[in-house]
Coordinates of C-alpha atoms in Angstrom, one line a residue:
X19 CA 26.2 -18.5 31.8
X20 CA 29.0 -17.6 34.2
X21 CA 30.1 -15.0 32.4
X22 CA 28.7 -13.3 29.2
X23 CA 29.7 -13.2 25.5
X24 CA 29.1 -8.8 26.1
X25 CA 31.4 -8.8 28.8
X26 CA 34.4 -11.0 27.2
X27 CA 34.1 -8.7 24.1
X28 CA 34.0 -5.8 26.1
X29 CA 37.7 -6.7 27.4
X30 CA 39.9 -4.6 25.7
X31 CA 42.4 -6.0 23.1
X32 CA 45.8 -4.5 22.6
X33 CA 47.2 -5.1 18.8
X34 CA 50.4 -3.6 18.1
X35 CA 53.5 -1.9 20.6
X36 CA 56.2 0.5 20.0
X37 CA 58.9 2.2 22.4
X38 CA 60.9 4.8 22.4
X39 CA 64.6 5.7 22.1
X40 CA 65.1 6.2 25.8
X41 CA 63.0 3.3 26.9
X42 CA 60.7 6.0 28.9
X43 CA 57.6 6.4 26.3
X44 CA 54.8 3.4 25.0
X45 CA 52.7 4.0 22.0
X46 CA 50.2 1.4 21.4
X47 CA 47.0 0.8 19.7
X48 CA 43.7 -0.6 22.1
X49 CA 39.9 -0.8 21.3
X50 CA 39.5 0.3 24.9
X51 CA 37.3 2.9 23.0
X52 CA 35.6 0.5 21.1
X53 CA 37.5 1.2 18.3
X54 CA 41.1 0.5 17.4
X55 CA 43.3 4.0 17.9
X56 CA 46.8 4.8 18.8
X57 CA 48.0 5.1 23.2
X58 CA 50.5 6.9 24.1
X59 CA 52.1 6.8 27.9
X60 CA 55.1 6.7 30.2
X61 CA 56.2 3.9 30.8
X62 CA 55.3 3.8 34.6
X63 CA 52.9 1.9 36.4
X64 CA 50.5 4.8 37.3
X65 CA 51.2 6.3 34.0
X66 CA 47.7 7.1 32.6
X67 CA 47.7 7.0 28.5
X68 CA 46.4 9.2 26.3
X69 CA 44.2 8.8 22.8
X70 CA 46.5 10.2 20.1
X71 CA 44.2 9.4 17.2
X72 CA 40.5 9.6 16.5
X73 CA 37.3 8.7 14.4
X74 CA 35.3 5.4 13.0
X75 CA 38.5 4.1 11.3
X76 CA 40.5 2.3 13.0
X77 CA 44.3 2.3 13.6
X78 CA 46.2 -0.4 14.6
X79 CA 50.0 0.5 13.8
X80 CA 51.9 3.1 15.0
X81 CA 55.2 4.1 14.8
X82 CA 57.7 6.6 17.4
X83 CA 60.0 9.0 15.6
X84 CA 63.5 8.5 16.4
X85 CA 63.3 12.0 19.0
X86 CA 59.8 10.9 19.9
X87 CA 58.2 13.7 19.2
X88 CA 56.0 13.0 16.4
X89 CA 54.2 9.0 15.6
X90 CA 53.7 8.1 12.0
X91 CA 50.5 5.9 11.5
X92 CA 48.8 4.1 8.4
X93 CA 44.8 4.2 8.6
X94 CA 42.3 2.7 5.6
X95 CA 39.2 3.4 5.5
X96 CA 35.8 1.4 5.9
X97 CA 38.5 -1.1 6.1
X98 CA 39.1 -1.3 2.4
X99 CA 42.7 -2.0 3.3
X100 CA 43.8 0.7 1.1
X101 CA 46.3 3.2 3.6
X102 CA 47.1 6.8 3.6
X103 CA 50.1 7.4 5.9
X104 CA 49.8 10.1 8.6
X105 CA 52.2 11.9 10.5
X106 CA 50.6 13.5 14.2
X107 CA 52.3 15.1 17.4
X108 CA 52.8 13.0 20.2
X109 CA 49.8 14.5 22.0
X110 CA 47.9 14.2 18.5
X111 CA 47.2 17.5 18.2
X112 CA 49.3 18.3 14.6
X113 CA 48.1 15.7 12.2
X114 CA 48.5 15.6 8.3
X115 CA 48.5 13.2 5.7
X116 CA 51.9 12.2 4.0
X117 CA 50.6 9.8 1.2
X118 CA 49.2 11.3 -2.4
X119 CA 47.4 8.0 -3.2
X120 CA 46.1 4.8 -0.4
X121 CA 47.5 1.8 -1.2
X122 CA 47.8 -1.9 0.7
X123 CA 50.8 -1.1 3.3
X124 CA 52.5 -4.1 4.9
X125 CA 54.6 -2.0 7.4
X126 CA 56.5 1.4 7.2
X127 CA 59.9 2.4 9.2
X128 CA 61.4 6.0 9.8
X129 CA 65.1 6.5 8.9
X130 CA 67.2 6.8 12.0
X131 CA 68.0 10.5 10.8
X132 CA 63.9 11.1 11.2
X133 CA 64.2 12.9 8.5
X134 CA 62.7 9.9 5.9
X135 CA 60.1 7.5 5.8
X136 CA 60.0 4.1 3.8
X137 CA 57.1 2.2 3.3
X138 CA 56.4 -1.4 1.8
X139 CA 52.9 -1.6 -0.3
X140 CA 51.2 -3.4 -3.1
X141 CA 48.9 -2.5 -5.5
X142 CA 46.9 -4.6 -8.4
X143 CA 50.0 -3.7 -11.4
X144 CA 53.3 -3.9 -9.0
X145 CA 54.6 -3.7 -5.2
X146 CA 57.5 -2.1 -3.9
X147 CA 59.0 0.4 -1.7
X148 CA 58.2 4.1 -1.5
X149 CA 60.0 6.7 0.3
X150 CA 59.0 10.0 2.3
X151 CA 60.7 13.2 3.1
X152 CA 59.3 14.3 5.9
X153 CA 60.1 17.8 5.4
X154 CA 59.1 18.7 1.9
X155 CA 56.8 15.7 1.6
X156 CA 58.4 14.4 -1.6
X157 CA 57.9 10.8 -2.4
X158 CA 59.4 8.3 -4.4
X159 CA 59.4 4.4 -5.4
X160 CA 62.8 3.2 -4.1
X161 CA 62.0 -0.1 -6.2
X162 CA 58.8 -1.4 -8.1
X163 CA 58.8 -5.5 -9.2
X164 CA 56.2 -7.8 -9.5
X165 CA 56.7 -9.8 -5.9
X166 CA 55.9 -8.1 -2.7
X167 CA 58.7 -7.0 -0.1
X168 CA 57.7 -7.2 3.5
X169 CA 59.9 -6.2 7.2
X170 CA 61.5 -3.1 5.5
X171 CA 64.3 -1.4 8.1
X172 CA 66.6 1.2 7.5
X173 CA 70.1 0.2 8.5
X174 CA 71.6 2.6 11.6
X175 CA 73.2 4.9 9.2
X176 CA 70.6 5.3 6.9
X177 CA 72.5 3.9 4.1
X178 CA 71.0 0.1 3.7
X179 CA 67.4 -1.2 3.9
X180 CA 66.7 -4.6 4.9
X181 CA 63.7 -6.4 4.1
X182 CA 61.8 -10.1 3.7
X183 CA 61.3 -10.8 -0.1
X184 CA 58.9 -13.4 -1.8
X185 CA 61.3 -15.0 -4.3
X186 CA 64.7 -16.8 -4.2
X187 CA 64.9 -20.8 -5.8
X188 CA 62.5 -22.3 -7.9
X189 CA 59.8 -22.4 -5.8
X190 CA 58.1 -19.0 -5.7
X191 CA 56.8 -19.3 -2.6
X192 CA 60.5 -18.9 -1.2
X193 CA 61.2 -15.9 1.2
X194 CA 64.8 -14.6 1.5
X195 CA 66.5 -11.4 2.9
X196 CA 67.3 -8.7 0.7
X197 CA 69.6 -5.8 1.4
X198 CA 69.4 -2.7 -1.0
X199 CA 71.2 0.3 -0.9
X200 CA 69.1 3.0 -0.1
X201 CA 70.9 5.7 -3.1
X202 CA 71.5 3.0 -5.6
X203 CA 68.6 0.4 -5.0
X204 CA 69.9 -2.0 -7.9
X205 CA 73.0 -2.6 -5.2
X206 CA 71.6 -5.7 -3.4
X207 CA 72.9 -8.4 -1.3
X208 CA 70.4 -11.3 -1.3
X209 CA 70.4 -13.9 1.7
X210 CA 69.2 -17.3 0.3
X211 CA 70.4 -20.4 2.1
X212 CA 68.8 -22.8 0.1
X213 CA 65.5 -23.7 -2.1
X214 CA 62.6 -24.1 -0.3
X215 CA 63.6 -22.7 2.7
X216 CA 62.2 -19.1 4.3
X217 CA 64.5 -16.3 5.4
X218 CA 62.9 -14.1 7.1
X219 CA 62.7 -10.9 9.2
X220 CA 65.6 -8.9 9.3
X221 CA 67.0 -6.5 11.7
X222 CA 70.2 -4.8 11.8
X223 CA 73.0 -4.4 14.3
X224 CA 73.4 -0.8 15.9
X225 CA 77.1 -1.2 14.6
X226 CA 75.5 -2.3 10.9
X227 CA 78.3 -5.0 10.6
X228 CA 75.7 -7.7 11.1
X229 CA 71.8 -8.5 10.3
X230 CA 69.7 -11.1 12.7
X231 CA 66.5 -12.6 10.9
X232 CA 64.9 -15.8 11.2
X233 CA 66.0 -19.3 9.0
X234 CA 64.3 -22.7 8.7
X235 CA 67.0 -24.2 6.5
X236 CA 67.5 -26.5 9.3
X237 CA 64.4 -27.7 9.9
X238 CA 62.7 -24.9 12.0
X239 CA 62.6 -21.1 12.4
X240 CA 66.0 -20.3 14.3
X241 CA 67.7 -17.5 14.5
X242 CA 70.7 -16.4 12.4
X243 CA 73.2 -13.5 13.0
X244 CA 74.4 -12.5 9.5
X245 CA 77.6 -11.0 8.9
X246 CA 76.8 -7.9 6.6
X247 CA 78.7 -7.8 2.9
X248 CA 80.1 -11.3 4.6
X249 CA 79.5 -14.8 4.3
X250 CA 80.0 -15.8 8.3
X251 CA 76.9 -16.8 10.0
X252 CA 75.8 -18.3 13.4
X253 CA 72.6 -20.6 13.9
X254 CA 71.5 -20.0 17.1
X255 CA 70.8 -23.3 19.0
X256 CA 66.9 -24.5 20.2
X257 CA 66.4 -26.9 22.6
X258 CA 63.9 -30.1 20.8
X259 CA 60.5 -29.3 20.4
X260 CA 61.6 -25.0 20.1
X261 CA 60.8 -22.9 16.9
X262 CA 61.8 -19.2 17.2
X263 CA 58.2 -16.8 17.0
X264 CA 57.9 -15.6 13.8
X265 CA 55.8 -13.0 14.4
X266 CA 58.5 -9.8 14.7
X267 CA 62.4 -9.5 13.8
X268 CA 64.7 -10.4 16.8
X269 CA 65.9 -7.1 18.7
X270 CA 69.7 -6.1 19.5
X271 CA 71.4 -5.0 22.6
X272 CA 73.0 -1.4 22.5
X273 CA 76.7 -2.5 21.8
X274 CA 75.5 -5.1 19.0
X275 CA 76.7 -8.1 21.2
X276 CA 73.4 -9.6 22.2
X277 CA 69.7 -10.8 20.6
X278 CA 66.6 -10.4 22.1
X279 CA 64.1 -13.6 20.3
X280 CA 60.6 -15.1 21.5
X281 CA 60.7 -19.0 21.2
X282 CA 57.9 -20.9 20.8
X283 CA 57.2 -24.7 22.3
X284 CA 53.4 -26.3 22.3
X285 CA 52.3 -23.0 21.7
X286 CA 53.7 -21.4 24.6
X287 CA 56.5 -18.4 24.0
X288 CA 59.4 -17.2 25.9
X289 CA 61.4 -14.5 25.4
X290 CA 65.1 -14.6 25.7
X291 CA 68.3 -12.7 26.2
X292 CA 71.1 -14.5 24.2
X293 CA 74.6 -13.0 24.6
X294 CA 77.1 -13.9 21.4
X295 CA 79.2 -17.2 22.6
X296 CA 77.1 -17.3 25.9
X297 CA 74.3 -19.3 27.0
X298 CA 70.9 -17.5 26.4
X299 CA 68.6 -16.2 29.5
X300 CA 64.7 -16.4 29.7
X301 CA 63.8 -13.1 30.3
X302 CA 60.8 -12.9 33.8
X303 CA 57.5 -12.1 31.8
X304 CA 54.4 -14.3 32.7
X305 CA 53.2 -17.5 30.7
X306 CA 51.5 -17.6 27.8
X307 CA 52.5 -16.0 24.4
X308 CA 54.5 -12.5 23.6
X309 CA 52.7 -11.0 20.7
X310 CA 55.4 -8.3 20.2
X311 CA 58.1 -6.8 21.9
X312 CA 60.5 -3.5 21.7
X313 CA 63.9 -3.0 23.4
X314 CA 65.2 0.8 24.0
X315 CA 67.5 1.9 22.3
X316 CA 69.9 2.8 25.0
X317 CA 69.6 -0.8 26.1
X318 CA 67.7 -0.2 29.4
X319 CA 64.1 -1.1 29.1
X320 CA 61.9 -4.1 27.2
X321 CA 58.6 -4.1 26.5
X322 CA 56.6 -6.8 25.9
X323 CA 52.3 -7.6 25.1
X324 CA 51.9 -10.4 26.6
X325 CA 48.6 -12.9 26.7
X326 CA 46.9 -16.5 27.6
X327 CA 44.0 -17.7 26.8
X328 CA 42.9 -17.2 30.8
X329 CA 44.5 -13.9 30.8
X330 CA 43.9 -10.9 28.3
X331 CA 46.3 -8.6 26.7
X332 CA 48.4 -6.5 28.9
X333 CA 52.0 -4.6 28.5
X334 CA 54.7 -5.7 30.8
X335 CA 58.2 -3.8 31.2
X336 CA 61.3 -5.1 32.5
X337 CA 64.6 -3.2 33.4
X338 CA 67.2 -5.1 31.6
X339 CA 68.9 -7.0 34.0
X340 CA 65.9 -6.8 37.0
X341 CA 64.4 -10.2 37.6
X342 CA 60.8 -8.9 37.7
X343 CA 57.9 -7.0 35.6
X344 CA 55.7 -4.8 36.0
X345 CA 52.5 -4.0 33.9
X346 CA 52.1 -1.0 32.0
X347 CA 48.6 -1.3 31.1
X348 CA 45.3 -1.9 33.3
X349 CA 44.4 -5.4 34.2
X350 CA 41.2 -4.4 35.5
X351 CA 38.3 -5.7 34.1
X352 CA 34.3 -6.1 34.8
X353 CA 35.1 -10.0 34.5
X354 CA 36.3 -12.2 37.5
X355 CA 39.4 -13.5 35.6
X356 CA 38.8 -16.6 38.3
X357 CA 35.6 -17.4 36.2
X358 CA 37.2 -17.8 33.2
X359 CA 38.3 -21.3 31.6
X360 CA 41.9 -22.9 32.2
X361 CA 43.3 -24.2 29.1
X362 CA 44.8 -27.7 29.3
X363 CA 47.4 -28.4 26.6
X364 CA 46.6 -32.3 25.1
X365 CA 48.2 -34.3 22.3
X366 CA 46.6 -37.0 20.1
X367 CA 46.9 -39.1 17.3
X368 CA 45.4 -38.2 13.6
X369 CA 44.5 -41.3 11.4
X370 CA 48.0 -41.8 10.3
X371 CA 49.9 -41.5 13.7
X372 CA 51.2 -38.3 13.4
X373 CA 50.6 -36.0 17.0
X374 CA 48.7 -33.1 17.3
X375 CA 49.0 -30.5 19.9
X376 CA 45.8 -28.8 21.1
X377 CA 44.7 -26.9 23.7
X378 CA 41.1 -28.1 25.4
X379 CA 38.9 -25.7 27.3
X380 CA 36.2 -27.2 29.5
X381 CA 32.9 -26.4 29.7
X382 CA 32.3 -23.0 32.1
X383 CA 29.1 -24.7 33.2
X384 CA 26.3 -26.7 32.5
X385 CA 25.4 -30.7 33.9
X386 CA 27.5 -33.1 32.5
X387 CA 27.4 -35.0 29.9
X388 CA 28.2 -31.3 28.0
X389 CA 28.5 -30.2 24.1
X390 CA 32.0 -29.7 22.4
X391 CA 33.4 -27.1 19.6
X392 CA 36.2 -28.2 17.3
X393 CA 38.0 -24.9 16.5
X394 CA 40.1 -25.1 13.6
X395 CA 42.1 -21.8 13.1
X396 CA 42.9 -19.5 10.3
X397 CA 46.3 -19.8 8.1
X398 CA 47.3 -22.3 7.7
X399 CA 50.4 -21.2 8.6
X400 CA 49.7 -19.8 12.1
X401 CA 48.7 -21.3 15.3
X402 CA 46.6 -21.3 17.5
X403 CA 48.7 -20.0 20.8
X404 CA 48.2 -20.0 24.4
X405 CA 47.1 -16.4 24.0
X406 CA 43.6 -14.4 24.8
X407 CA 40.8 -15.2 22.6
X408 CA 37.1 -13.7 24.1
X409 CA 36.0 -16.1 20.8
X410 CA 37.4 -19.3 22.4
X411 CA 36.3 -18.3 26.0
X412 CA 32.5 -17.3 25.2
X413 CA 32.3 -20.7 23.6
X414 CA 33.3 -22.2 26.9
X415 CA 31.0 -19.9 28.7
X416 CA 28.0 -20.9 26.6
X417 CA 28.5 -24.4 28.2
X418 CA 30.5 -26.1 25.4
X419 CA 34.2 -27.5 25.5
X420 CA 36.4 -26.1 23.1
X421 CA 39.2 -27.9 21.5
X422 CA 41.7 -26.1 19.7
X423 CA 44.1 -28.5 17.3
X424 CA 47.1 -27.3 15.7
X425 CA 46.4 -29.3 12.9
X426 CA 49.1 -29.9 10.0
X427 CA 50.0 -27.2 8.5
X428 CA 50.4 -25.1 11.6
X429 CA 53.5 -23.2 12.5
X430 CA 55.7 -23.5 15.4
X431 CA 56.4 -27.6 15.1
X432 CA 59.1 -27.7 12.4
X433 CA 59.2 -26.3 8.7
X434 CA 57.9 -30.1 7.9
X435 CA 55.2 -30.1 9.6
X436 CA 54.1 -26.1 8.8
X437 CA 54.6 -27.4 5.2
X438 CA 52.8 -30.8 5.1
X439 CA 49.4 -29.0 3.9
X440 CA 51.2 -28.1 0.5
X441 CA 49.0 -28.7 -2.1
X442 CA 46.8 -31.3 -0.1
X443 CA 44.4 -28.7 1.6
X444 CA 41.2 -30.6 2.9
X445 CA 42.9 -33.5 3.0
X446 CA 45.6 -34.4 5.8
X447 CA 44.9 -31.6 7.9
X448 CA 41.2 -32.1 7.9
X449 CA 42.3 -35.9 9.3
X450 CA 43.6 -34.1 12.0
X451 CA 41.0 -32.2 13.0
X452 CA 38.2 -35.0 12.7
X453 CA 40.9 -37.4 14.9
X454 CA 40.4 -33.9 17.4
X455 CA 36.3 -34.7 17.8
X456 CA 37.4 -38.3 18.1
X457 CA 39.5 -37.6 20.9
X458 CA 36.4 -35.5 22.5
X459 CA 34.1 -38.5 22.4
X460 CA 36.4 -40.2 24.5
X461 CA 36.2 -37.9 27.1
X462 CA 33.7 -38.3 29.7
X463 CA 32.7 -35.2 30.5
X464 CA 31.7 -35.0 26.9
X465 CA 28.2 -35.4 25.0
X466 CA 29.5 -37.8 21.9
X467 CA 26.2 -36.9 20.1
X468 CA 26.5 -32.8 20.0
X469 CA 29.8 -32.2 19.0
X470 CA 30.2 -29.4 16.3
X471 CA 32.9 -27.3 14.8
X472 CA 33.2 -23.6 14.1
X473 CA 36.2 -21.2 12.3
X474 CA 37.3 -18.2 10.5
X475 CA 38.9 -17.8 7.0
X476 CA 41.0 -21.0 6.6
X477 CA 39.3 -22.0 9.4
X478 CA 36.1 -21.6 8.2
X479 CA 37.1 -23.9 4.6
X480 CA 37.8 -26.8 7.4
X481 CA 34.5 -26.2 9.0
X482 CA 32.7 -26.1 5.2
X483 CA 35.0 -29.0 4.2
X484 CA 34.4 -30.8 7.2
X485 CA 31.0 -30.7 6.6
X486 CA 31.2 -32.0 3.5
X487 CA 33.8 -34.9 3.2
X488 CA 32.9 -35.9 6.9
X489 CA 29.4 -35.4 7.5
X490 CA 29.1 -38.0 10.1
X491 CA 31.4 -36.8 12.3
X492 CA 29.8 -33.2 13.3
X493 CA 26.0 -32.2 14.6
X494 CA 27.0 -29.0 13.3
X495 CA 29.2 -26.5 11.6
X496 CA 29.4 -22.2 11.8
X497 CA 32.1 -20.8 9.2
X498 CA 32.5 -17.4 9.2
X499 CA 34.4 -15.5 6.4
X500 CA 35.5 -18.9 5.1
X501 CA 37.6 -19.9 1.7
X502 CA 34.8 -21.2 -0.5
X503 CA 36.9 -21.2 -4.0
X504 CA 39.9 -23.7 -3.2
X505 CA 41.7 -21.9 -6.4
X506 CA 42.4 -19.1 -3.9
X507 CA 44.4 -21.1 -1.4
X508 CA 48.2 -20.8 -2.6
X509 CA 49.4 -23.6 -0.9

């Protein structure tokens, strides 16, 4: 083994990002401990972090007060997924508990004033809202209904919160933006732009005359800029085969005339600058994917966690304007990142003719002809990205190829594809992925006998499914916490 399964895991994963007002402090959460916990640093390239929170459970988002000085975290515990919100010192010294009761928390925000706090949760009997003063550590539910809310934002002024809602059509699977006042909650402004379709994402202007969020009414995940209160709107325009990342809101520029967006192609992201009525810029961070960026407030610095599947997780900042990054966080390891496996981005045909994107890892070594892995990922709707995964690369260390399809189903090729799986799971999609193993026994490096597959979650119903509709196809199957009751897929 070139390199082994310990050491891979041992690389430290970086999960969620956050930035401060004036651009000059990071907060981020790392297992470098060997448990997920909260960073904080400069953001300089000597800057040394520091561990801001503690103990078995683990933390993965934080979030800086408007000054800076204090972080606001959610933490479960023994990973029931049930939070308590926590407010700590930016040196973690002052901790205490803001919550009464845990509950499942999607995401919380502070009010620009730093004064409130507003998180989205769901319990068995409802979700909602609920808001925190920071001061006198009242609470209250802002709203209660049966469908969850998701993205919650305070507008600049305190006065609006924008959020992505489950609802909006006939089909209650829709998403749409929502707008509520925050002193009169029954005041809402809905952004629906047709049925079916998935609004999503919102983010306010510093001037609070417009909202940016992500649309694919046309087809694919763009982005939109919303007039607020108003009904004008601009689409902005992807080049073919482009799907905006839908994994954080877009970000503005300091005088609310500018967008900051990741776009995704073959599972690849960018990140762009894109000035209103101008051509957009790629912003100079390496290639692979962007997990999550922040922009400063005073519209200096961007942040960005960026990844491949040959490179692991590391923080790169860029001075608005500059041509070049630097990295925030260490990129030394106990692996030779020279050792690891390139990923080589394929397409194929499934059964029907419709092409699949996937990325193929080789074999890091063993004699030729060598076994293959069929790696069908979680979701559906996600992807499987050009983006560090120690799973994917101890595979290919063991001595096995690794083929990774984006099987139908998967996001980032167009709200068709992402919704071809729609009541018909185990069926197309599984075509896909058996056309995947096909496509390995034609390759000559490959032993057509030993080829197996392996996933997680929805993953892990292929692998189980696969094992049962299309026995003949695999020497073997591993699903870990797979789907076993098909009544609990929702698609």
């Amino acid at each position: 083994m070139s390199i082994s399964i310990n050491e891979l895991f041992s690389i430290p994963l970086i999960y969620r990002i956050d930035l401060s007002t004036d651009g000059r402090t990071l907060l981020y959460s790392s297992n470098v401990s060997g448990v997920a916990h909260l960073y904080i640093s400069q953001t300089k390239h000597s800057s040394r972090p520091k561990q801001i929170t503690h103990g078995n459970n683990p933390v993965i988002s934080g979030y800086l007060s408007p000054s800076g000085n204090q972080v606001l975290y959610l933490q479960d515990k023994d990973g029931n997924e049930l939070h308590h919100l926590f407010l700590t010192s930016k040196d973690g010294t002052k901790t205490k508990q803001i919550t009464k009761n845990p509950c499942r928390t999607w995401d919380a925000c502070w009010n620009q004033s730093g004064k409130e706090i507003a998180r989205s949760y769901t319990t068995q009997e409802s979700c909602g809202i609920e808001v925190f003063n920071v001061k006198t550590g009242e609470n209250s539910i802002l709203i209660e209904q049966e469908t969850p809310l998701f993205d919650a934002n305070y507008s600049h002024d305190g006065k609006w919160i924008a959020c992505t809602e489950y609802g909006g059509g006939k089909d209650p699977k829709n998403m749409q933006v929502t707008t509520m006042k925050r002193n009169d909650p029954k005041d809402v402004i809905h952004y629906k732009f047709k049925d079916g379709s998935k609004e999503i994402l919102p983010s306010w202007s510093p001037d609070g005359k417009k909202l940016a969020f992500l649309s694919d009414s046309k087809g694919k995940n763009q982005v939109v800029i919303q007039e607020f209160k108003g009904t004008d709107r601009q689409f902005l325009p992807l080049k073919e085969g482009e799907e905006a990342v839908d994994m954080q809101s877009p970000c503005w520029s300091v005088n609310s005339n500018a967008v900051y967006y990741a776009v995704t192609k073959d599972s690849r992201t960018r990140l762009y600058e894109h000035p209103q009525n101008r051509e957009r810029t790629a912003l100079p961070f390496p290639d692979g994917t962007i997990l999550f960026f922040r922009v400063s407030k005073d519209g200096k610095t961007i942040v960005a966690l960026q990844s491949s599947l040959s490179s692991p997780h590391c923080i790169y900042r860029n001075k608005i304007g500059s041509k070049t990054v630097e990295s925030l966080t260490s990129r030394k390891y106990k692996v030779n990142p020279a050792k690891l496996a390139k990923p080589r981005p394929v397409w194929y045909e499934s059964s029907d003719g419709l092409k699949i994107h996937a990325w193929y890892l080789p074999a890091g070594y063993g004699p030729v002809p060598q076994p293959a892995v069929v790696w069908p990922h979680g979701g559906p709707w996600s992807q499987t990205y050009d983006m560090w995964s120690p799973y994917l690369q101890s595979i290919s260390q063991s001595g096995f190829a690794v083929l990774a399809p984006n099987f139908r189903g998967s996001t980032g090729y167009g709200a068709e594809f992402r919704n071809m799986d729609l009541s018909d799971p185990g069926g197309g999609d599984l075509e896909d992925v058996v056309a995947g193993a096909k496509w390995l026994r034609k390759q000559r490096e490959i032993d057509k006998s030993k080829i197996a597959i392996f996933g997680g979650s929805y993953g892990g119903y292929m692998t189980l499914i696969a094992l049962t509709k299309r026995p003949e196809v695999f020497a073997a199957g591993i699903a870990f916490v797979p789907i076993t009751d098909l009544s609990l897929i929702h698609i």
